[in-house]
Amino acid sequence: MNATLQDVKRISDIPRYWAKASPDAIALNEPDQKQTVSYGVLWAAVEAAVELLRNSGVQSGDRVMLVSENCAAQIALLFAASELQAWPVIVNARLSEREIDVIRAHCVPRVMLFTCAISSDARAHAERYHATLADIDPLGMVAITTANPAALAEPMEMANDVAAMIYTSGTTGTPKGVMMRHEGLLHFAKLSSASRNMVQGDVAHAVLPISHIFGLATVLLATMYAGASLYLQPRFTAEGTLQALAEGGLSILQGVPTMFTRLLTLINATGGKVSAPKLRYVYAGGAPLDPTLKRDVEACFGLPMHHGYGMTEYAGSLFITNFDRPRSDCSSGEIVPGAELRIVSEQGVDQLPGVPGELWVRGPGTMRGYYLAPEQTAQALLPGGWLNTGDIGRTDPDGALFIVGRTKDLIICSGFNVYPIEVESVINTFPGVRLSAVVGRPIENCNEEVVAFVETDDSGQFDQAALQAFLKTSLSPYKRPVAIVQIAVIPTTISGKLLKQSLKLLAVEAS
């Protein structure tokens, strides 16, 4: 079995293999749809989705924009695109109309697909784009747009190399399309599955969005590499996760720290007991891990809480705590096989162990680049194959990584990345706003919330309540400021750069 799996070349080869090896094994449990899907049935749905895409004009090298939330149809479409050597551009249906439009305009997909049976947000987007319903037997209805004649296919070499594209907010205010390679995703699926000692009988909770690298690589692909099954839920609720633990047979629970905080809050509010008879592995990623949260989760579940560090640009995790050597601290663990790390100073000189510096990494998981963004790609992909992560960290003598900070103004809100300039670019379009500056304000469990400072013009048109209403239609919930603070003059350097450190202090004081 392992030798055959090791020979896979495309991400769709994983479910194809298990459809032949164990066709009756459960691949997906979708309680919202009241269905379970075997690997054999899943592969039949992939083949039906291939026909849908082919008949809609999709060919090798095309981009296929998949606006969705976690469901069986989404997974079938993802693998179907891979079969056609097309690129699935995986987008969360909960993005605003503006955000969907920006991504569509940038990637110019041949078609757009919407998992409208499971997501009201996807259904609303489908209606706006005049998509028509189509059936992926036996997984239900999706909506698809007519083929876009302006979409140009990528060259064959690129079509073969790139497995999927996920957009991450860019420092220029425009989202960046990360081109993830088949080689990198397959390599990570193999090592991530092994790091959790996963076997066919395991059941992993799939509530993290598959449109996020954590959900795609760590949850979906790693679980399927082991031939295990996914318990699919389109959105996280603490109640739904506790029910899945008690009734869904979950053995693997993975999430961002905020998710575990909400779980603990509900558990404590209902008597402090949790039923998780098959749970054997707990993992937090997507944001730094707080020592108090780690302690409380371990006490609640009676299991070590594992941790890791990764990014979209490296197809998943670069560091993971070892299953057989759980740590008592909150480090990100040990470097994964095949990856290399340099910790460098501002001058590009390698730092000694224990001294913080910028993290540079390389290995098979490195992205091909940012789509249609050569300058940003050149800033991230350095000579010698090194990827500049933009993060600052240090290593212990045993090689464990500790994240110290970020070189960019990145805000991590509930495990999602928020780049201030994207939020600022939206606020700055609002009447009465002269200038805005967005910062992160620390809250519990190493999480952050978004705070916006606004300098108004002399028109007298600024209406804070109207701005909040405007942002609800323009930004995803996690990107919206929890507070908008009017300020007479936003402080800047002589060169005009925003003095955000001063604003961060003000944001803390304002709380």
Coordinates of C-alpha atoms in Angstrom, one line a residue:
M1 CA 0.0 0.0 0.0
N2 CA 2.6 2.5 1.1
A3 CA 4.8 2.0 -2.0
T4 CA 1.8 2.6 -4.2
L5 CA 0.7 5.7 -2.3
Q6 CA 4.2 7.1 -2.5
D7 CA 4.0 7.0 -6.3
V8 CA 1.1 9.5 -6.5
K9 CA 1.8 12.5 -8.6
R10 CA -1.4 14.6 -8.3
I11 CA -3.5 15.3 -5.3
S12 CA -6.5 13.6 -7.0
D13 CA -4.4 10.4 -7.0
I14 CA -5.0 10.0 -3.2
P15 CA -8.8 9.4 -3.4
R16 CA -8.3 7.4 -6.6
Y17 CA -6.0 5.0 -4.8
W18 CA -8.4 4.5 -1.8
A19 CA -11.4 4.1 -4.2
K20 CA -9.6 1.0 -5.6
A21 CA -8.0 -0.2 -2.4
S22 CA -10.9 0.3 0.0
P23 CA -14.0 1.4 -1.9
D24 CA -16.4 0.7 1.0
A25 CA -14.3 2.6 3.6
I26 CA -16.0 5.8 4.8
A27 CA -14.3 8.9 3.3
L28 CA -16.8 11.6 4.4
N29 CA -19.4 11.9 7.1
E30 CA -21.6 14.9 6.3
P31 CA -24.2 15.2 9.2
D32 CA -25.8 18.4 7.8
Q33 CA -26.7 16.5 4.7
K34 CA -27.5 13.3 6.6
Q35 CA -25.1 11.3 4.5
T36 CA -21.9 9.3 4.6
V37 CA -19.8 8.9 1.5
S38 CA -17.4 6.0 0.9
Y39 CA -14.2 6.3 -1.1
G40 CA -15.8 4.4 -3.9
V41 CA -18.8 6.8 -4.0
L42 CA -16.5 9.8 -3.6
W43 CA -14.5 8.8 -6.7
A44 CA -17.7 8.3 -8.7
A45 CA -18.7 11.8 -7.7
V46 CA -15.2 13.1 -8.8
E47 CA -15.7 11.5 -12.2
A48 CA -19.2 13.1 -12.5
A49 CA -17.6 16.5 -11.6
V50 CA -15.0 15.9 -14.2
E51 CA -17.7 15.5 -16.8
L52 CA -19.5 18.6 -15.6
L53 CA -16.3 20.7 -15.8
R54 CA -15.3 19.3 -19.2
N55 CA -18.8 19.8 -20.7
S56 CA -18.6 23.4 -19.4
G57 CA -15.4 24.1 -21.3
V58 CA -12.8 23.6 -18.7
Q59 CA -9.5 22.3 -20.0
S60 CA -5.9 21.9 -18.9
G61 CA -4.4 25.1 -17.5
D62 CA -7.7 26.8 -16.7
R63 CA -8.5 28.4 -13.4
V64 CA -11.7 27.1 -11.8
M65 CA -13.0 29.3 -9.0
L66 CA -14.7 27.3 -6.3
V67 CA -16.8 29.5 -3.9
S68 CA -17.7 27.2 -1.1
E69 CA -17.9 26.0 2.4
N70 CA -16.9 22.6 3.6
C71 CA -19.0 19.9 2.0
A72 CA -18.6 16.7 -0.1
A73 CA -19.4 18.5 -3.4
Q74 CA -16.6 21.0 -2.7
I75 CA -14.1 18.1 -2.2
A76 CA -15.3 16.3 -5.4
L77 CA -14.9 19.5 -7.4
L78 CA -11.4 20.1 -6.0
F79 CA -10.2 16.7 -7.1
A80 CA -12.0 16.9 -10.4
A81 CA -10.2 20.1 -11.3
S82 CA -6.9 18.2 -10.5
E83 CA -7.9 15.4 -12.8
L84 CA -8.3 17.9 -15.7
Q85 CA -5.0 19.6 -14.9
A86 CA -6.9 22.7 -14.0
W87 CA -6.3 24.9 -11.0
P88 CA -9.0 25.0 -8.3
V89 CA -9.0 28.5 -6.9
I90 CA -10.6 27.8 -3.5
V91 CA -12.5 30.7 -2.0
N92 CA -14.5 30.9 1.2
A93 CA -18.1 31.7 0.4
R94 CA -18.3 33.9 3.4
L95 CA -16.1 36.6 1.7
S96 CA -17.9 39.8 0.8
E97 CA -19.1 40.6 -2.7
R98 CA -16.2 43.0 -3.1
E99 CA -13.6 40.4 -2.1
I100 CA -15.0 37.7 -4.4
D101 CA -15.0 40.2 -7.3
V102 CA -11.4 41.2 -6.7
I103 CA -10.2 37.6 -6.7
R104 CA -12.3 36.8 -9.8
A105 CA -10.9 39.8 -11.7
H106 CA -7.4 38.8 -10.8
C107 CA -7.4 35.1 -11.6
V108 CA -10.0 35.3 -14.5
P109 CA -11.4 31.8 -14.1
R110 CA -12.9 29.8 -16.9
V111 CA -15.9 29.0 -14.7
M112 CA -17.1 29.7 -11.2
L113 CA -18.7 27.1 -9.1
F114 CA -20.8 27.5 -5.9
T115 CA -21.7 24.9 -3.3
C116 CA -25.2 26.4 -2.9
A117 CA -26.8 23.3 -1.3
I118 CA -24.8 23.6 1.9
S119 CA -24.1 27.4 2.0
S120 CA -26.5 30.3 1.8
D121 CA -23.6 32.6 1.2
A122 CA -22.5 30.6 -1.8
R123 CA -26.1 30.6 -3.0
A124 CA -26.2 34.4 -2.8
H125 CA -23.0 34.7 -4.8
A126 CA -24.3 32.2 -7.4
E127 CA -27.4 34.3 -7.9
R128 CA -25.4 37.4 -8.4
Y129 CA -23.3 35.8 -11.1
H130 CA -26.3 34.2 -12.7
A131 CA -25.0 30.7 -12.2
T132 CA -27.2 27.7 -13.2
L133 CA -27.8 24.6 -11.2
A134 CA -26.0 21.3 -12.0
D135 CA -26.1 17.9 -10.3
I136 CA -23.0 16.1 -9.1
D137 CA -24.5 12.7 -8.6
P138 CA -24.7 11.5 -5.8
L139 CA -23.5 14.5 -3.8
G140 CA -26.2 17.0 -4.8
M141 CA -26.6 20.3 -6.6
V142 CA -24.0 23.0 -7.3
A143 CA -24.2 26.1 -9.4
I144 CA -21.9 26.9 -12.3
T145 CA -21.4 29.9 -14.5
T146 CA -21.0 29.8 -18.3
A147 CA -17.5 29.5 -19.7
N148 CA -15.6 32.8 -19.8
P149 CA -14.0 33.2 -23.3
A150 CA -11.5 35.7 -21.9
A151 CA -9.9 33.1 -19.6
L152 CA -6.5 32.1 -21.0
A153 CA -5.1 28.7 -20.1
E154 CA -1.7 28.4 -18.4
P155 CA 1.2 26.6 -20.3
M156 CA 1.4 22.8 -19.9
E157 CA 4.3 22.9 -17.5
M158 CA 2.5 25.2 -15.1
A159 CA -0.7 23.3 -15.5
N160 CA 1.0 20.1 -14.5
D161 CA 2.9 21.7 -11.6
V162 CA 0.3 23.7 -9.7
A163 CA -2.3 21.8 -7.7
A164 CA -4.4 24.6 -6.3
M165 CA -4.5 28.3 -5.6
I166 CA -5.4 30.0 -2.3
Y167 CA -5.6 33.8 -2.0
T168 CA -4.1 35.4 1.0
S169 CA -4.4 39.2 1.7
G170 CA -1.5 41.1 0.4
T171 CA 0.5 44.0 1.8
T172 CA -0.5 46.1 -1.1
G173 CA -4.2 45.8 -0.2
T174 CA -4.7 43.3 -3.1
P175 CA -5.0 39.6 -2.3
K176 CA -2.1 37.4 -3.5
G177 CA -2.8 34.1 -5.2
V178 CA -0.4 31.5 -3.8
M179 CA 0.3 28.8 -6.4
M180 CA 0.7 25.6 -4.4
R181 CA 2.4 22.7 -6.2
H182 CA 1.3 19.0 -6.3
E183 CA 4.7 18.0 -5.0
G184 CA 4.5 20.2 -2.0
L185 CA 0.9 19.3 -1.0
L186 CA 1.6 15.5 -1.5
H187 CA 4.8 15.7 0.5
F188 CA 3.0 17.5 3.4
A189 CA 0.0 15.1 3.3
K190 CA 2.4 12.2 3.7
L191 CA 4.4 13.6 6.6
S192 CA 1.4 15.2 8.3
S193 CA -0.4 11.9 8.3
A194 CA 2.6 10.2 9.7
S195 CA 3.2 12.8 12.4
R196 CA -0.3 12.0 13.8
N197 CA 0.1 8.2 13.4
M198 CA -3.1 8.2 11.3
V199 CA -4.7 5.0 10.2
Q200 CA -7.8 4.1 8.2
G201 CA -10.0 3.9 11.3
D202 CA -9.3 7.5 12.3
V203 CA -12.0 10.2 12.1
A204 CA -10.8 13.8 11.8
H205 CA -12.9 16.9 12.4
A206 CA -13.1 18.9 9.2
V207 CA -14.5 22.3 10.4
L208 CA -11.5 24.4 9.5
P209 CA -12.2 25.9 6.0
I210 CA -10.8 23.9 3.2
S211 CA -10.3 27.3 1.5
H212 CA -7.5 27.8 4.1
I213 CA -4.2 26.0 4.0
F214 CA -4.8 24.5 7.4
G215 CA -8.1 22.9 6.3
L216 CA -6.8 21.9 2.8
A217 CA -3.4 20.4 3.7
T218 CA -3.4 19.4 7.4
V219 CA -7.0 18.3 7.6
L220 CA -8.3 17.1 4.1
L221 CA -5.2 15.8 2.3
A222 CA -3.4 14.4 5.3
T223 CA -6.5 12.5 6.5
M224 CA -7.2 11.1 3.1
Y225 CA -3.6 10.1 2.6
A226 CA -4.1 7.7 5.5
G227 CA -7.4 6.5 4.1
A228 CA -9.2 7.8 7.2
S229 CA -12.5 9.7 7.2
L230 CA -13.5 13.3 7.6
Y231 CA -16.4 14.6 9.8
L232 CA -17.5 17.6 7.7
Q233 CA -19.0 20.7 9.1
P234 CA -19.3 23.9 7.1
R235 CA -18.9 26.3 10.1
F236 CA -17.5 26.0 13.6
T237 CA -19.8 26.1 16.6
A238 CA -18.7 24.9 20.0
E239 CA -22.0 22.9 20.3
G240 CA -21.4 21.2 16.9
T241 CA -17.9 20.2 17.8
L242 CA -18.9 18.8 21.2
Q243 CA -21.6 16.8 19.5
A244 CA -19.1 15.5 16.9
L245 CA -16.8 14.4 19.7
A246 CA -19.6 12.6 21.5
E247 CA -21.4 11.1 18.5
G248 CA -19.2 11.3 15.5
G249 CA -16.4 9.1 16.7
L250 CA -13.7 11.9 16.4
S251 CA -10.2 10.6 17.0
I252 CA -8.4 13.7 15.6
L253 CA -9.3 17.2 16.7
Q254 CA -7.4 20.1 15.0
G255 CA -8.2 23.8 15.2
V256 CA -7.0 27.3 15.8
P257 CA -6.5 28.4 19.5
T258 CA -9.7 30.5 19.4
M259 CA -11.7 27.4 18.6
F260 CA -10.4 25.6 21.7
T261 CA -11.1 28.7 23.8
R262 CA -14.8 28.6 22.8
L263 CA -14.9 24.9 23.4
L264 CA -13.6 25.3 26.9
T265 CA -16.0 28.1 27.6
L266 CA -19.0 25.9 26.7
I267 CA -17.6 22.9 28.5
N268 CA -17.1 24.9 31.7
A269 CA -20.6 26.4 31.4
T270 CA -22.2 23.0 31.1
G271 CA -20.5 21.3 34.0
G272 CA -16.9 20.9 33.0
K273 CA -17.3 17.4 31.5
V274 CA -16.8 16.4 27.9
S275 CA -17.6 13.1 26.1
A276 CA -14.9 12.2 23.6
P277 CA -14.6 8.4 23.8
K278 CA -12.3 8.0 20.7
L279 CA -10.3 11.2 20.8
R280 CA -6.5 10.5 20.8
Y281 CA -4.9 13.5 19.2
V282 CA -5.4 17.3 19.8
Y283 CA -3.6 19.9 17.7
A284 CA -3.6 23.7 17.5
G285 CA -2.2 25.8 14.7
G286 CA -2.8 28.9 12.7
A287 CA -1.7 31.2 15.6
P288 CA 0.6 31.2 18.6
L289 CA -0.3 28.9 21.5
D290 CA -1.0 30.4 24.9
P291 CA 0.4 28.4 27.9
T292 CA -2.8 28.8 29.9
L293 CA -4.9 27.5 27.0
K294 CA -2.5 24.6 26.5
R295 CA -2.8 23.7 30.1
D296 CA -6.6 23.9 30.2
V297 CA -7.1 21.9 27.0
E298 CA -4.8 19.1 28.2
A299 CA -6.6 19.0 31.6
C300 CA -10.0 18.9 29.8
F301 CA -9.2 16.1 27.3
G302 CA -6.4 14.3 29.2
L303 CA -4.2 14.4 26.1
P304 CA -1.1 16.4 25.1
M305 CA -1.9 19.5 23.0
H306 CA 0.3 19.5 20.0
H307 CA 1.3 22.5 18.0
G308 CA 3.0 23.6 14.8
Y309 CA 4.0 26.5 12.6
G310 CA 3.2 26.9 8.9
M311 CA 2.0 29.1 6.1
T312 CA 0.2 29.0 2.8
E313 CA 3.4 29.7 1.0
Y314 CA 4.8 26.4 2.2
A315 CA 1.9 24.0 1.6
G316 CA 1.3 23.5 5.3
S317 CA 3.3 23.1 8.5
L318 CA 7.1 23.6 8.6
F319 CA 7.4 22.7 12.3
I320 CA 5.3 20.2 14.3
T321 CA 5.6 18.8 17.8
N322 CA 6.5 15.1 17.8
F323 CA 3.7 12.7 18.6
D324 CA 5.9 10.6 20.8
R325 CA 7.6 13.5 22.4
P326 CA 4.9 16.0 23.4
R327 CA 6.3 19.3 24.8
S328 CA 5.4 21.1 28.0
D329 CA 6.2 24.5 26.5
C330 CA 4.4 26.3 23.6
S331 CA 7.1 25.8 21.0
S332 CA 6.1 25.0 17.4
G333 CA 8.0 21.7 17.6
E334 CA 10.6 20.2 15.3
I335 CA 11.3 21.0 11.6
V336 CA 9.4 18.6 9.3
P337 CA 11.4 16.2 7.1
G338 CA 12.7 17.7 3.9
A339 CA 12.5 21.3 5.1
E340 CA 15.5 23.5 5.9
L341 CA 15.6 26.6 8.1
R342 CA 17.8 29.7 8.3
I343 CA 17.4 32.4 11.0
V344 CA 19.0 35.5 9.8
S345 CA 19.6 39.1 11.0
E346 CA 18.5 42.2 9.1
Q347 CA 21.8 42.1 7.3
G348 CA 21.1 38.5 6.1
V349 CA 23.7 37.0 8.5
D350 CA 22.8 33.6 10.1
Q351 CA 22.1 34.0 13.8
L352 CA 23.3 31.7 16.6
P353 CA 20.9 29.3 18.2
G354 CA 18.7 31.2 20.7
V355 CA 19.1 34.5 18.9
P356 CA 15.9 35.8 17.2
G357 CA 16.0 36.5 13.5
E358 CA 13.9 36.4 10.4
L359 CA 12.9 32.9 9.3
W360 CA 14.0 31.7 5.9
V361 CA 12.9 28.2 4.8
R362 CA 13.2 26.0 1.8
G363 CA 12.1 22.5 0.8
P364 CA 9.6 20.6 -1.4
G365 CA 6.6 22.5 0.0
T366 CA 7.7 25.9 -1.3
M367 CA 5.1 27.6 -3.4
R368 CA 5.7 28.2 -7.1
G369 CA 5.1 31.9 -6.5
Y370 CA 2.3 34.5 -6.3
Y371 CA 0.1 34.4 -9.4
L372 CA 0.7 37.3 -11.8
A373 CA 2.8 39.1 -9.2
P374 CA 6.5 38.8 -10.1
E375 CA 7.7 41.6 -7.9
Q376 CA 6.0 40.1 -4.8
T377 CA 7.3 36.7 -5.7
A378 CA 10.8 38.0 -6.0
Q379 CA 10.5 39.5 -2.5
A380 CA 9.4 36.2 -1.0
L381 CA 11.5 33.7 -3.0
L382 CA 15.1 34.5 -2.5
P383 CA 18.3 33.2 -4.2
G384 CA 19.2 29.6 -3.3
G385 CA 15.5 28.6 -3.1
W386 CA 14.9 30.2 0.2
L387 CA 11.4 31.5 1.2
N388 CA 11.3 34.6 3.4
T389 CA 8.5 33.9 5.8
G390 CA 8.4 37.4 7.1
D391 CA 8.2 36.0 10.7
I392 CA 10.8 36.3 13.5
G393 CA 11.7 33.3 15.6
R394 CA 14.4 31.6 17.5
T395 CA 15.3 28.0 18.2
D396 CA 16.2 26.1 21.4
P397 CA 19.3 24.0 21.6
D398 CA 17.2 21.0 20.7
G399 CA 16.0 22.7 17.5
A400 CA 12.4 23.5 18.7
L401 CA 11.1 26.7 17.1
F402 CA 9.6 29.6 19.1
I403 CA 7.9 32.4 17.1
V404 CA 8.9 35.8 18.5
G405 CA 7.1 38.3 16.3
R406 CA 6.3 39.3 12.7
T407 CA 8.3 41.6 10.5
K408 CA 5.1 42.8 8.8
D409 CA 2.0 44.4 10.4
L410 CA 0.1 41.2 10.1
I411 CA -2.8 40.7 12.4
I412 CA -3.9 37.2 13.4
C413 CA -7.5 37.1 14.2
S414 CA -9.0 33.7 15.1
G415 CA -6.3 32.0 13.1
F416 CA -6.9 34.1 10.0
N417 CA -4.4 36.6 8.6
V418 CA -5.5 40.2 8.4
Y419 CA -3.3 42.6 6.5
P420 CA -4.0 46.2 7.7
I421 CA -3.6 47.8 4.3
E422 CA -6.5 45.9 2.9
V423 CA -8.8 47.1 5.6
E424 CA -7.3 50.6 5.3
S425 CA -7.9 50.7 1.6
V426 CA -11.6 50.0 2.1
I427 CA -12.0 52.6 5.0
N428 CA -10.2 55.2 3.0
T429 CA -12.8 55.1 0.3
F430 CA -15.5 56.2 2.8
P431 CA -16.8 59.8 2.7
G432 CA -15.3 62.0 5.3
V433 CA -12.2 59.8 5.9
R434 CA -8.8 61.5 5.2
L435 CA -6.6 58.7 6.4
S436 CA -6.9 55.5 8.3
A437 CA -4.5 53.2 10.1
V438 CA -5.3 49.7 11.3
V439 CA -3.5 47.7 14.0
G440 CA -4.0 44.6 16.0
R441 CA -4.9 44.7 19.7
P442 CA -3.8 41.7 21.8
I443 CA -6.6 39.8 23.5
E444 CA -6.7 36.5 25.3
N445 CA -4.9 33.3 24.1
C446 CA -2.4 35.2 21.9
N447 CA -5.3 36.2 19.6
E448 CA -5.7 39.7 18.2
E449 CA -8.6 42.0 17.3
V450 CA -8.7 44.7 14.6
V451 CA -8.8 48.3 15.7
A452 CA -9.0 51.2 13.2
F453 CA -7.8 54.8 13.7
V454 CA -9.5 57.3 11.4
E455 CA -8.4 60.8 10.6
T456 CA -11.4 62.7 9.2
D457 CA -11.3 65.5 6.6
D458 CA -12.9 68.9 6.9
S459 CA -16.1 68.0 5.0
G460 CA -18.0 67.1 8.2
Q461 CA -19.5 64.0 6.3
F462 CA -17.9 61.3 8.5
D463 CA -20.5 59.0 10.1
Q464 CA -19.0 56.3 12.2
A465 CA -22.2 54.1 12.3
A466 CA -22.5 54.4 8.5
L467 CA -18.9 53.3 8.2
Q468 CA -19.5 50.2 10.3
A469 CA -22.5 49.4 8.1
F470 CA -20.3 49.9 5.0
L471 CA -17.6 47.6 6.3
K472 CA -20.1 44.8 6.8
T473 CA -20.7 44.7 3.1
S474 CA -17.1 45.1 2.1
L475 CA -15.0 42.9 4.5
S476 CA -15.2 39.4 5.9
P477 CA -16.3 39.4 9.6
Y478 CA -12.8 38.7 10.9
K479 CA -11.3 41.7 9.0
R480 CA -13.8 44.2 10.4
P481 CA -12.6 46.5 13.2
V482 CA -14.1 45.9 16.6
A483 CA -13.4 49.6 17.3
I484 CA -13.1 52.7 15.2
V485 CA -11.2 55.5 17.0
Q486 CA -11.3 59.0 15.6
I487 CA -8.0 60.8 15.9
A488 CA -7.0 64.3 15.1
V489 CA -3.8 63.4 13.3
I490 CA -2.4 60.0 12.6
P491 CA 1.3 60.0 13.6
T492 CA 3.8 59.4 10.8
T493 CA 7.5 59.4 10.2
I494 CA 9.2 62.2 8.2
S495 CA 9.0 60.0 5.2
G496 CA 5.2 59.6 5.7
K497 CA 5.1 56.0 7.0
L498 CA 2.5 55.4 9.7
L499 CA 3.8 55.1 13.2
K500 CA 1.8 52.0 14.0
Q501 CA 3.7 51.2 17.2
S502 CA 2.3 54.3 18.8
L503 CA -1.2 53.4 17.6
K504 CA -0.9 49.9 19.1
L505 CA -0.2 51.5 22.4
L506 CA -3.2 53.8 22.0
A507 CA -5.4 50.8 21.0
V508 CA -4.5 49.0 24.2
E509 CA -5.2 52.1 26.3
A510 CA -8.6 52.6 24.5
S511 CA -9.6 49.1 25.5

